[in-house]
mmCIF file of C-alpha atoms in Angstrom:
data_model
loop_
_atom_site.group_PDB
_atom_site.id
_atom_site.type_symbol
_atom_site.label_atom_id
_atom_site.label_comp_id
_atom_site.label_asym_id
_atom_site.label_seq_id
_atom_site.Cartn_x
_atom_site.Cartn_y
_atom_site.Cartn_z
ATOM 1 C CA MET A 178 32.865 -30.476 26.464
ATOM 2 C CA GLY A 179 34.004 -31.477 22.972
ATOM 3 C CA ALA A 180 32.841 -35.089 23.246
ATOM 4 C CA THR A 181 29.361 -34.597 24.617
ATOM 5 C CA GLY A 182 27.432 -33.513 21.571
ATOM 6 C CA GLY A 183 27.874 -29.792 22.146
ATOM 7 C CA THR A 184 24.679 -28.877 23.925
ATOM 8 C CA GLY A 185 26.282 -25.989 25.812
ATOM 9 C CA GLY A 186 24.289 -26.962 28.899
ATOM 10 C CA THR A 187 25.151 -29.391 31.645
ATOM 11 C CA GLU A 188 27.659 -31.886 30.300
ATOM 12 C CA SER A 189 29.550 -34.908 31.531
ATOM 13 C CA THR A 190 32.315 -36.971 29.974
ATOM 14 C CA SER A 191 34.048 -39.709 31.917
ATOM 15 C CA GLY A 192 37.576 -40.988 31.835
ATOM 16 C CA ARG A 193 38.636 -40.069 28.286
ATOM 17 C CA GLU A 194 41.443 -38.008 26.841
ATOM 18 C CA ILE A 195 39.803 -35.349 24.710
ATOM 19 C CA SER A 196 41.641 -34.403 21.548
ATOM 20 C CA GLY A 197 39.744 -31.146 20.980
ATOM 21 C CA GLY A 198 38.963 -32.280 17.431
ATOM 22 C CA SER A 199 36.375 -30.592 15.307
ATOM 23 C CA THR A 200 32.877 -32.047 14.945
ATOM 24 C CA GLY A 201 32.183 -30.267 11.672
ATOM 25 C CA PRO A 202 33.614 -27.937 9.076
ATOM 26 C CA VAL A 203 34.738 -24.530 10.238
ATOM 27 C CA VAL A 204 34.921 -21.826 7.589
ATOM 28 C CA ALA A 205 37.464 -18.994 7.852
ATOM 29 C CA SER A 206 35.998 -15.564 8.398
ATOM 30 C CA ALA A 207 36.002 -13.004 5.632
ATOM 31 C CA GLY A 208 37.595 -10.347 7.838
ATOM 32 C CA SER A 209 34.325 -8.949 9.144
ATOM 33 C CA LEU A 210 32.469 -9.205 12.429
ATOM 34 C CA ALA A 211 29.253 -10.318 10.677
ATOM 35 C CA CYS A 212 30.028 -14.026 11.100
ATOM 36 C CA LEU A 213 30.288 -13.566 14.872
ATOM 37 C CA ALA A 214 26.881 -11.880 15.317
ATOM 38 C CA GLY A 215 24.579 -13.503 17.845
ATOM 39 C CA THR A 216 25.006 -16.006 20.652
ATOM 40 C CA TRP A 217 27.517 -18.873 20.955
ATOM 41 C CA VAL A 218 27.755 -21.560 23.672
ATOM 42 C CA ILE A 219 30.955 -23.302 24.744
ATOM 43 C CA ASP A 220 31.619 -26.663 23.139
ATOM 44 C CA ASP A 221 35.267 -27.241 24.167
ATOM 45 C CA LEU A 222 37.350 -25.346 26.715
ATOM 46 C CA SER A 223 38.886 -28.490 28.252
ATOM 47 C CA THR A 224 41.933 -28.656 25.966
ATOM 48 C CA TYR A 225 43.000 -25.102 26.855
ATOM 49 C CA PHE A 226 43.026 -25.762 30.612
ATOM 50 C CA ARG A 227 44.485 -29.265 30.215
ATOM 51 C CA ARG A 228 47.647 -27.634 28.790
ATOM 52 C CA ILE A 229 47.898 -25.372 31.854
ATOM 53 C CA ILE A 230 47.434 -28.288 34.267
ATOM 54 C CA ARG A 231 49.895 -30.472 32.325
ATOM 55 C CA LYS A 232 52.503 -27.726 32.788
ATOM 56 C CA GLN A 233 51.796 -27.647 36.553
ATOM 57 C CA ALA A 234 52.071 -31.464 36.585
ATOM 58 C CA HIS A 235 55.575 -31.249 35.113
ATOM 59 C CA GLY A 236 54.506 -32.664 31.742
ATOM 60 C CA ARG A 237 52.675 -35.704 33.121
ATOM 61 C CA SER A 238 49.591 -36.996 31.343
ATOM 62 C CA VAL A 239 46.402 -35.213 32.401
ATOM 63 C CA ARG A 240 43.022 -36.873 31.880
ATOM 64 C CA TYR A 241 39.888 -34.800 31.277
ATOM 65 C CA ILE A 242 37.074 -36.207 33.427
ATOM 66 C CA GLY A 243 34.122 -33.979 32.524
ATOM 67 C CA SER A 244 32.324 -30.690 32.971
ATOM 68 C CA THR A 245 29.112 -29.059 34.090
ATOM 69 C CA GLY A 246 27.746 -25.552 33.699
ATOM 70 C CA ARG A 247 27.434 -23.068 30.875
ATOM 71 C CA TYR A 248 29.560 -20.429 29.142
ATOM 72 C CA THR A 249 28.175 -18.152 26.413
ATOM 73 C CA LEU A 250 29.480 -15.386 24.189
ATOM 74 C CA ARG A 251 27.183 -12.840 22.562
ATOM 75 C CA PHE A 252 28.422 -10.553 19.791
ATOM 76 C CA ASP A 253 26.469 -7.407 18.865
ATOM 77 C CA GLY A 254 28.374 -5.386 16.271
ATOM 78 C CA SER A 255 31.696 -4.471 17.853
ATOM 79 C CA LYS A 256 30.510 -5.421 21.375
ATOM 80 C CA ILE A 257 31.106 -8.761 23.100
ATOM 81 C CA HIS A 258 29.416 -10.048 26.250
ATOM 82 C CA GLY A 259 30.590 -13.257 27.908
ATOM 83 C CA GLU A 260 28.935 -15.115 30.763
ATOM 84 C CA ALA A 261 29.936 -18.258 32.666
ATOM 85 C CA ARG A 262 27.368 -19.866 34.937
ATOM 86 C CA HIS A 263 28.969 -22.292 37.357
ATOM 87 C CA LEU A 264 31.220 -23.825 34.700
ATOM 88 C CA ARG A 265 33.293 -26.592 36.276
ATOM 89 C CA LEU A 266 35.955 -28.635 34.482
ATOM 90 C CA ARG A 267 37.460 -31.741 36.133
ATOM 91 C CA TYR A 268 40.814 -33.416 35.456
ATOM 92 C CA ALA A 269 43.034 -36.104 36.999
ATOM 93 C CA ALA A 270 46.775 -36.809 36.976
ATOM 94 C CA ARG A 271 49.226 -39.086 38.740
ATOM 95 C CA LEU A 272 52.298 -37.464 40.331
ATOM 96 C CA ALA A 273 54.936 -39.341 42.346
ATOM 97 C CA ASP A 274 52.621 -42.379 42.494
ATOM 98 C CA ARG A 275 49.820 -40.271 43.989
ATOM 99 C CA ASP A 276 46.485 -39.312 42.457
ATOM 100 C CA VAL A 277 45.761 -35.615 42.021
ATOM 101 C CA ARG A 278 42.285 -34.286 41.172
ATOM 102 C CA TYR A 279 41.990 -30.853 39.577
ATOM 103 C CA THR A 280 38.869 -28.704 39.405
ATOM 104 C CA VAL A 281 38.618 -25.451 37.442
ATOM 105 C CA ASP A 282 35.621 -23.268 38.378
ATOM 106 C CA ILE A 283 34.610 -20.333 36.161
ATOM 107 C CA HIS A 284 31.814 -17.917 37.017
ATOM 108 C CA GLY A 285 30.887 -14.328 36.141
ATOM 109 C CA SER A 286 30.549 -12.087 33.130
ATOM 110 C CA PHE A 287 32.424 -9.509 31.076
ATOM 111 C CA GLU A 288 31.821 -6.870 28.418
ATOM 112 C CA SER A 289 34.276 -5.493 25.901
ATOM 113 C CA THR A 290 34.684 -4.341 22.318
ATOM 114 C CA VAL A 291 36.214 -6.274 19.429
ATOM 115 C CA ARG A 292 37.714 -5.551 16.028
ATOM 116 C CA MET A 293 39.157 -7.593 13.199
ATOM 117 C CA ASP A 294 42.911 -7.320 12.586
ATOM 118 C CA GLY A 295 43.119 -8.724 9.081
ATOM 119 C CA ARG A 296 41.189 -11.671 7.696
ATOM 120 C CA ASP A 297 41.470 -14.143 10.590
ATOM 121 C CA THR A 298 42.601 -12.313 13.727
ATOM 122 C CA LEU A 299 40.135 -11.023 16.318
ATOM 123 C CA GLN A 300 41.291 -8.367 18.784
ATOM 124 C CA VAL A 301 39.326 -8.221 22.072
ATOM 125 C CA MET A 302 39.992 -4.909 23.809
ATOM 126 C CA PRO A 303 40.491 -4.586 27.582
ATOM 127 C CA THR A 304 37.219 -5.308 29.350
ATOM 128 C CA THR A 305 34.915 -2.424 30.188
ATOM 129 C CA ARG A 306 33.221 -4.531 32.879
ATOM 130 C CA SER A 307 34.203 -7.891 34.331
ATOM 131 C CA THR A 308 33.204 -10.118 37.225
ATOM 132 C CA MET A 309 34.837 -13.229 35.705
ATOM 133 C CA ARG A 310 36.549 -15.403 38.287
ATOM 134 C CA VAL A 311 38.605 -18.521 37.650
ATOM 135 C CA ARG A 312 39.748 -20.803 40.444
ATOM 136 C CA GLU A 313 41.675 -24.031 40.209
ATOM 137 C CA ILE A 314 41.843 -26.464 43.112
ATOM 138 C CA ALA A 315 44.344 -29.341 43.145
ATOM 139 C CA ARG A 316 43.469 -32.087 45.649
ATOM 140 C CA PHE A 317 46.359 -34.429 46.394
ATOM 141 C CA GLU A 318 46.051 -37.929 47.772
ATOM 142 C CA GLY A 319 46.596 -37.601 51.528
ATOM 143 C CA GLY A 320 44.557 -34.410 51.933
ATOM 144 C CA LYS A 321 46.852 -31.626 50.683
ATOM 145 C CA ILE A 322 44.993 -28.899 48.726
ATOM 146 C CA GLN A 323 46.432 -26.136 46.539
ATOM 147 C CA ASN A 324 44.434 -23.157 45.225
ATOM 148 C CA ARG A 325 45.478 -21.357 42.057
ATOM 149 C CA ARG A 326 44.073 -18.567 39.890
ATOM 150 C CA PRO A 327 44.747 -19.461 36.230
ATOM 151 C CA LYS A 328 43.996 -16.848 33.603
ATOM 152 C CA LEU A 329 40.883 -17.215 31.473
ATOM 153 C CA PRO A 330 41.642 -15.708 28.075
ATOM 154 C CA VAL A 331 39.296 -12.772 27.532
ATOM 155 C CA GLU A 332 41.089 -9.715 26.193
ATOM 156 C CA GLY A 333 43.853 -10.077 23.651
ATOM 157 C CA ARG A 334 44.357 -11.460 20.168
ATOM 158 C CA TYR A 335 42.770 -14.636 18.802
ATOM 159 C CA GLU A 336 43.180 -16.597 15.616
ATOM 160 C CA LEU A 337 39.592 -16.890 14.377
ATOM 161 C CA ASP A 338 37.733 -19.565 12.414
ATOM 162 C CA CYS A 339 34.048 -18.743 12.057
ATOM 163 C CA GLY A 340 31.283 -20.592 10.259
ATOM 164 C CA ALA A 341 27.500 -20.624 10.432
ATOM 165 C CA ALA A 342 27.413 -23.251 13.211
ATOM 166 C CA ALA A 343 30.912 -23.266 14.776
ATOM 167 C CA LEU A 344 33.375 -20.707 16.116
ATOM 168 C CA GLU A 345 36.963 -21.472 17.102
ATOM 169 C CA LEU A 346 39.077 -18.922 18.938
ATOM 170 C CA ARG A 347 42.763 -19.721 19.450
ATOM 171 C CA PRO A 348 44.392 -17.325 21.946
ATOM 172 C CA ILE A 349 47.677 -15.852 20.754
ATOM 173 C CA GLU A 350 49.861 -15.779 23.878
ATOM 174 C CA GLY A 351 53.531 -14.884 23.891
ATOM 175 C CA GLY A 352 53.567 -14.983 20.087
ATOM 176 C CA LYS A 353 52.224 -18.564 20.041
ATOM 177 C CA THR A 354 48.783 -19.689 18.943
ATOM 178 C CA ARG A 355 47.272 -21.838 21.719
ATOM 179 C CA GLU A 356 44.623 -24.559 21.757
ATOM 180 C CA ALA A 357 41.263 -23.763 20.222
ATOM 181 C CA ILE A 358 38.371 -22.728 22.401
ATOM 182 C CA ARG A 359 35.336 -23.986 20.492
ATOM 183 C CA PHE A 360 31.803 -22.535 20.507
ATOM 184 C CA ILE A 361 28.651 -23.605 18.680
ATOM 185 C CA ARG A 362 25.258 -22.003 18.073
ATOM 186 C CA PRO A 363 22.668 -22.826 20.735
#
């Protein structure tokens, strides 16, 4: 996602660790929702889920393989609409000398309201409508399969960096600011 040029459409990256680094300057918001107005497409969600998988893999190194699909956010005043269309993220790890392949599938949509809490904190209220579904499948060498339902951050608080061309949302979970989820203009 972050290393593919940020098209927001079908993407593929092979065999690289992705740092989640920025591809351009991101300007802090001025405490208003005006910067958010319009449509944004996902540029990097891989780092967020890599942390979750690394925790499941007992701290082992997790390699981001690539992604396909689309995820968009649309802001209209204090309203937010999100939609994921067959977004699939792929990862690999090695546990106990066995290869494990992870797939995270995200599909559906949600609607909610938002407000600014200070200069750089966005509060997304509980969803008014949601069909968002997240499924993680871990395929172990030898045929064992595990299904999990990780949480996709939607409602809650986010540290916000917003510029004309880039938007970074960092979920605040358990009092800690997590990895940036990066969006760009289509």
